Structure formats: C-alpha cells, structure tokens
PDB file of C-alpha atoms in Angstrom:
ATOM      1  CA  MET K   1       4.474 -23.888 -20.033  1.00 37.00           C
ATOM      2  CA  ILE K   2       3.108 -20.287 -19.327  1.00 39.00           C
ATOM      3  CA  ASN K   3      -0.195 -19.857 -18.409  1.00 39.00           C
ATOM      4  CA  ILE K   4      -0.582 -17.009 -20.645  1.00 38.00           C
ATOM      5  CA  SER K   5      -4.080 -15.679 -19.769  1.00 38.00           C
ATOM      6  CA  ALA K   6      -2.982 -15.867 -15.627  1.00 44.00           C
ATOM      7  CA  GLU K   7      -0.587 -13.865 -16.587  1.00 47.00           C
ATOM      8  CA  GLN K   8      -2.069 -10.704 -18.546  1.00 50.00           C
ATOM      9  CA  GLY K   9      -5.018 -11.510 -16.216  1.00 50.00           C
ATOM     10  CA  LEU K  10      -2.764  -9.704 -13.631  1.00 56.00           C
ATOM     11  CA  TYR K  11      -2.069  -6.363 -15.120  1.00 63.00           C
ATOM     12  CA  SER K  12      -4.783  -3.739 -14.081  1.00 72.00           C
ATOM     13  CA  THR K  13      -7.004  -6.301 -12.513  1.00 82.00           C
ATOM     14  CA  PRO K  14      -6.635  -4.819  -8.633  1.00 92.00           C
ATOM     15  CA  VAL K  15      -5.911  -7.542  -5.569  1.00 94.00           C
ATOM     16  CA  GLU K  16      -7.583  -6.439  -2.334  1.00 96.00           C
ATOM     17  CA  ILE K  17      -6.986  -7.855   1.016  1.00 97.00           C
ATOM     18  CA  ARG K  18      -8.721  -6.889   4.193  1.00 97.00           C
ATOM     19  CA  VAL K  19      -6.902  -7.875   7.305  1.00 98.00           C
ATOM     20  CA  ALA K  20      -6.861  -6.780  11.404  1.00 98.00           C
ATOM     21  CA  ALA K  21      -5.316  -3.259  12.131  1.00 97.00           C
ATOM     22  CA  SER K  22      -2.867  -4.880  13.863  1.00 97.00           C
ATOM     23  CA  VAL K  23       0.771  -5.476  13.577  1.00 96.00           C
ATOM     24  CA  THR K  24       0.427  -9.077  13.583  1.00 97.00           C
ATOM     25  CA  GLN K  25      -0.803  -9.065   9.916  1.00 97.00           C
ATOM     26  CA  LEU K  26       1.821  -7.138   8.365  1.00 96.00           C
ATOM     27  CA  PRO K  27       3.730  -9.989   7.463  1.00 96.00           C
ATOM     28  CA  ILE K  28       0.109 -11.386   5.631  1.00 96.00           C
ATOM     29  CA  VAL K  29       0.355  -7.953   3.452  1.00 97.00           C
ATOM     30  CA  ARG K  30       3.790  -7.697   2.786  1.00 95.00           C
ATOM     31  CA  GLY K  31       3.813 -11.544   1.659  1.00 95.00           C
ATOM     32  CA  LEU K  32       0.687 -10.412  -1.101  1.00 95.00           C
ATOM     33  CA  ALA K  33       2.626  -7.220  -1.891  1.00 95.00           C
ATOM     34  CA  GLU K  34       5.694  -9.093  -2.648  1.00 94.00           C
ATOM     35  CA  THR K  35       4.138 -11.924  -4.558  1.00 93.00           C
ATOM     36  CA  LEU K  36       2.905  -9.756  -6.932  1.00 92.00           C
ATOM     37  CA  VAL K  37       5.301  -7.570  -7.732  1.00 92.00           C
ATOM     38  CA  LEU K  38       7.764 -10.742  -8.082  1.00 91.00           C
ATOM     39  CA  LEU K  39       5.225 -12.199 -10.555  1.00 89.00           C
ATOM     40  CA  SER K  40       5.372  -8.847 -12.250  1.00 88.00           C
ATOM     41  CA  ASP K  41       8.402  -8.323 -13.524  1.00 86.00           C
ATOM     42  CA  PHE K  42       9.882  -5.514 -11.188  1.00 92.00           C
ATOM     43  CA  THR K  43      13.386  -6.066  -9.879  1.00 93.00           C
ATOM     44  CA  LEU K  44      14.703  -7.785  -7.001  1.00 93.00           C
ATOM     45  CA  ASP K  45      15.581  -4.049  -5.473  1.00 94.00           C
ATOM     46  CA  GLU K  46      12.124  -2.600  -6.516  1.00 95.00           C
ATOM     47  CA  VAL K  47      10.547  -5.643  -4.874  1.00 94.00           C
ATOM     48  CA  ALA K  48      12.560  -4.919  -1.462  1.00 95.00           C
ATOM     49  CA  ASP K  49      11.676  -1.186  -2.170  1.00 96.00           C
ATOM     50  CA  ILE K  50       7.918  -2.085  -2.483  1.00 96.00           C
ATOM     51  CA  ARG K  51       7.539  -4.481   0.563  1.00 96.00           C
ATOM     52  CA  LEU K  52       9.283  -1.721   2.678  1.00 96.00           C
ATOM     53  CA  ALA K  53       6.592   0.667   1.482  1.00 97.00           C
ATOM     54  CA  VAL K  54       3.531  -1.073   2.146  1.00 97.00           C
ATOM     55  CA  ASP K  55       5.023  -1.947   5.987  1.00 96.00           C
ATOM     56  CA  GLU K  56       5.490   1.456   6.175  1.00 96.00           C
ATOM     57  CA  VAL K  57       2.297   2.556   5.003  1.00 97.00           C
ATOM     58  CA  CYS K  58       0.439  -0.091   7.130  1.00 97.00           C
ATOM     59  CA  SER K  59       2.426   1.107  10.213  1.00 95.00           C
ATOM     60  CA  THR K  60       1.405   4.084  10.023  1.00 95.00           C
ATOM     61  CA  LEU K  61      -2.120   3.474   9.438  1.00 96.00           C
ATOM     62  CA  ILE K  62      -2.368   0.572  12.535  1.00 97.00           C
ATOM     63  CA  ALA K  63      -0.635   3.181  14.980  1.00 95.00           C
ATOM     64  CA  VAL K  64      -3.656   5.626  14.550  1.00 95.00           C
ATOM     65  CA  ALA K  65      -5.870   3.074  13.793  1.00 97.00           C
ATOM     66  CA  ALA K  66      -9.152   3.102  15.717  1.00 96.00           C
ATOM     67  CA  PRO K  67      -9.927  -0.368  18.016  1.00 95.00           C
ATOM     68  CA  ASP K  68     -11.421  -3.095  16.492  1.00 95.00           C
ATOM     69  CA  THR K  69     -10.658  -1.651  13.153  1.00 97.00           C
ATOM     70  CA  SER K  70      -9.294  -3.343   9.787  1.00 97.00           C
ATOM     71  CA  LEU K  71      -7.086  -2.080   6.676  1.00 98.00           C
ATOM     72  CA  HIS K  72      -8.003  -2.803   3.371  1.00 98.00           C
ATOM     73  CA  CYS K  73      -5.087  -2.568   0.988  1.00 98.00           C
ATOM     74  CA  ARG K  74      -5.602  -2.626  -2.963  1.00 97.00           C
ATOM     75  CA  PHE K  75      -2.877  -3.308  -5.569  1.00 96.00           C
ATOM     76  CA  THR K  76      -3.078  -2.984  -9.300  1.00 95.00           C
ATOM     77  CA  VAL K  77      -0.231  -3.536 -10.875  1.00 93.00           C
ATOM     78  CA  GLY K  78      -0.499  -1.776 -14.254  1.00 90.00           C
ATOM     79  CA  GLU K  79       1.972  -2.434 -17.409  1.00 86.00           C
ATOM     80  CA  THR K  80       4.726   0.082 -16.226  1.00 88.00           C
ATOM     81  CA  GLU K  81       3.617   0.806 -12.253  1.00 92.00           C
ATOM     82  CA  LEU K  82       2.032  -0.384  -9.119  1.00 95.00           C
ATOM     83  CA  LEU K  83      -0.429   1.144  -7.603  1.00 96.00           C
ATOM     84  CA  VAL K  84      -0.742   0.495  -3.831  1.00 97.00           C
ATOM     85  CA  ARG K  85      -3.736   2.181  -2.244  1.00 98.00           C
ATOM     86  CA  VAL K  86      -4.242   1.521   1.804  1.00 98.00           C
ATOM     87  CA  SER K  87      -7.299   2.545   4.009  1.00 98.00           C
ATOM     88  CA  GLY K  88      -8.473   2.264   7.744  1.00 98.00           C
ATOM     89  CA  VAL K  89     -10.183   4.087  10.472  1.00 98.00           C
ATOM     90  CA  ALA K  90      -7.902   6.504  12.461  1.00 97.00           C
ATOM     91  CA  GLY K  91      -9.149   7.126  16.131  1.00 95.00           C
ATOM     92  CA  SER K  92      -8.432  10.337  16.005  1.00 95.00           C
ATOM     93  CA  GLU K  93      -8.488  13.965  13.334  1.00 96.00           C
ATOM     94  CA  GLY K  94      -5.330  14.249  11.757  1.00 94.00           C
ATOM     95  CA  LEU K  95      -3.323  12.513   8.725  1.00 92.00           C
ATOM     96  CA  PRO K  96      -0.007  10.738   9.309  1.00 88.00           C
ATOM     97  CA  ASP K  97       3.270  13.036  10.001  1.00 88.00           C
ATOM     98  CA  GLN K  98       4.718  13.746   6.423  1.00 89.00           C
ATOM     99  CA  ARG K  99       8.061  15.395   8.740  1.00 91.00           C
ATOM    100  CA  SER K 100       8.704  12.074  10.236  1.00 91.00           C
ATOM    101  CA  PHE K 101      11.492   9.745   9.235  1.00 92.00           C
ATOM    102  CA  GLY K 102       8.614   7.204   8.066  1.00 90.00           C
ATOM    103  CA  TRP K 103       7.369   9.494   5.725  1.00 92.00           C
ATOM    104  CA  HIS K 104      10.332  10.552   4.427  1.00 94.00           C
ATOM    105  CA  VAL K 105      11.653   7.118   3.646  1.00 93.00           C
ATOM    106  CA  LEU K 106       7.987   6.341   1.961  1.00 95.00           C
ATOM    107  CA  ARG K 107       8.484   9.262  -0.400  1.00 95.00           C
ATOM    108  CA  THR K 108      12.054   7.961  -1.356  1.00 94.00           C
ATOM    109  CA  LEU K 109      11.079   4.637  -2.340  1.00 95.00           C
ATOM    110  CA  THR K 110       7.878   5.613  -4.153  1.00 96.00           C
ATOM    111  CA  ASP K 111       7.088   7.930  -7.219  1.00 95.00           C
ATOM    112  CA  VAL K 112       3.907   9.517  -5.519  1.00 96.00           C
ATOM    113  CA  VAL K 113       2.529   9.067  -2.041  1.00 96.00           C
ATOM    114  CA  GLU K 114      -0.575  10.623  -0.664  1.00 96.00           C
ATOM    115  CA  ALA K 115      -2.480  10.923   2.512  1.00 97.00           C
ATOM    116  CA  THR K 116      -6.231  11.719   2.756  1.00 97.00           C
ATOM    117  CA  GLN K 117      -8.859  11.991   5.754  1.00 97.00           C
ATOM    118  CA  ASP K 118     -12.464  12.230   5.383  1.00 96.00           C
ATOM    119  CA  SER K 119     -14.198  13.980   8.201  1.00 96.00           C
ATOM    120  CA  TYR K 120     -15.832  11.495  11.316  1.00 95.00           C
ATOM    121  CA  ASP K 121     -17.777   8.831   9.813  1.00 95.00           C
ATOM    122  CA  ALA K 122     -20.361   7.769  12.899  1.00 94.00           C
ATOM    123  CA  VAL K 123     -20.541   4.464  11.103  1.00 93.00           C
ATOM    124  CA  VAL K 124     -16.913   3.568  11.616  1.00 93.00           C
ATOM    125  CA  SER K 125     -16.699   5.548  14.702  1.00 94.00           C
ATOM    126  CA  GLY K 126     -13.406   7.356  13.322  1.00 96.00           C
ATOM    127  CA  TYR K 127     -11.797   9.072  10.739  1.00 98.00           C
ATOM    128  CA  PRO K 128     -11.422   7.523   7.266  1.00 98.00           C
ATOM    129  CA  THR K 129      -8.173   7.609   6.302  1.00 98.00           C
ATOM    130  CA  THR K 130      -6.397   6.625   3.103  1.00 98.00           C
ATOM    131  CA  VAL K 131      -2.671   6.332   1.764  1.00 97.00           C
ATOM    132  CA  GLU K 132      -1.580   5.511  -1.737  1.00 97.00           C
ATOM    133  CA  PHE K 133       1.755   5.083  -3.358  1.00 97.00           C
ATOM    134  CA  ARG K 134       2.369   4.901  -7.222  1.00 97.00           C
ATOM    135  CA  ARG K 135       6.122   2.522  -7.746  1.00 95.00           C
ATOM    136  CA  VAL K 136       6.935   2.949 -11.509  1.00 93.00           C
ATOM    137  CA  ARG K 137       8.759  -0.363 -12.940  1.00 89.00           C
ATOM    138  CA  GLY K 138      12.376  -0.043 -14.070  1.00 83.00           C
ATOM    139  CA  LYS K 139      12.916   4.136 -12.970  1.00 71.00           C
ATOM    140  CA  ALA K 140      16.285   4.007 -12.742  1.00 55.00           C
TER     141      ALA K 140
END
C-alpha cells in the first residue's frame, strides 16, 4: 500500500537540516539529499550527480567557514526539479572561486548554480554566504 498523502507532501515542501560546518557532517547531508531524490523518482545517475553536487557545495562552504559555525541546507523537490540552497558563514570576504575545478564540476552536474555573499555581519562574526543550485529531473 502506498501512502499517497505522504508522497504528495514531498513535492514543494522544503526539507531543511542544520549541521556543523565540518567535513564530519558531510555524510549526513549527502544521505539526506540522496534519500530525497530517490523518493522523488530521479534516476540513479541523477541521484549520483546530485549527491556529488551537494558534497561539492558543502565542502566549498566548509573550507571557508568561520570557526564554530554551521551549514543550513534546504532541499525543495518540485514536480520536475530539485532546488538546493546551502548557507553558511565565511570567515573572510569573497565568493568561492568560480574558476576552480570543483566549481566546474558543480556547473556540469547542475542546471543553474549561483553563489552570493552578504556584507560582514557582526552578529555571526563573518560573511553570510549562500550557494544555490537547481537540477532538472529527466534532462538528457
């Protein structure tokens, strides 16, 4: 028996998780992303791509994270796409290097990727930084 209400509730309802900005937390975020896309009828190849993209985004933000900060990950599964938003606090000013190999991989695995950074925020002792990407399901 399939629980239709739970299945329908997955679409457009954001799933969020906050973890320490540490590489030890990467398996948790990757696992959540993988579970969401598997339950949303993405192909196994798409699941692998999304998992790698999430890993790259989180690793990039962890590398620049201010001490004792966290990553806030938000996954929104739509009818035809997945939107991922990962936010953290960078210890220094500057967006991730969009000419790096990791960023090239990220652009290859996603349909749209964008990084933004706010000015210094004394409350969080750093620069709020966000990376968002979109991956369309079934794109050839």
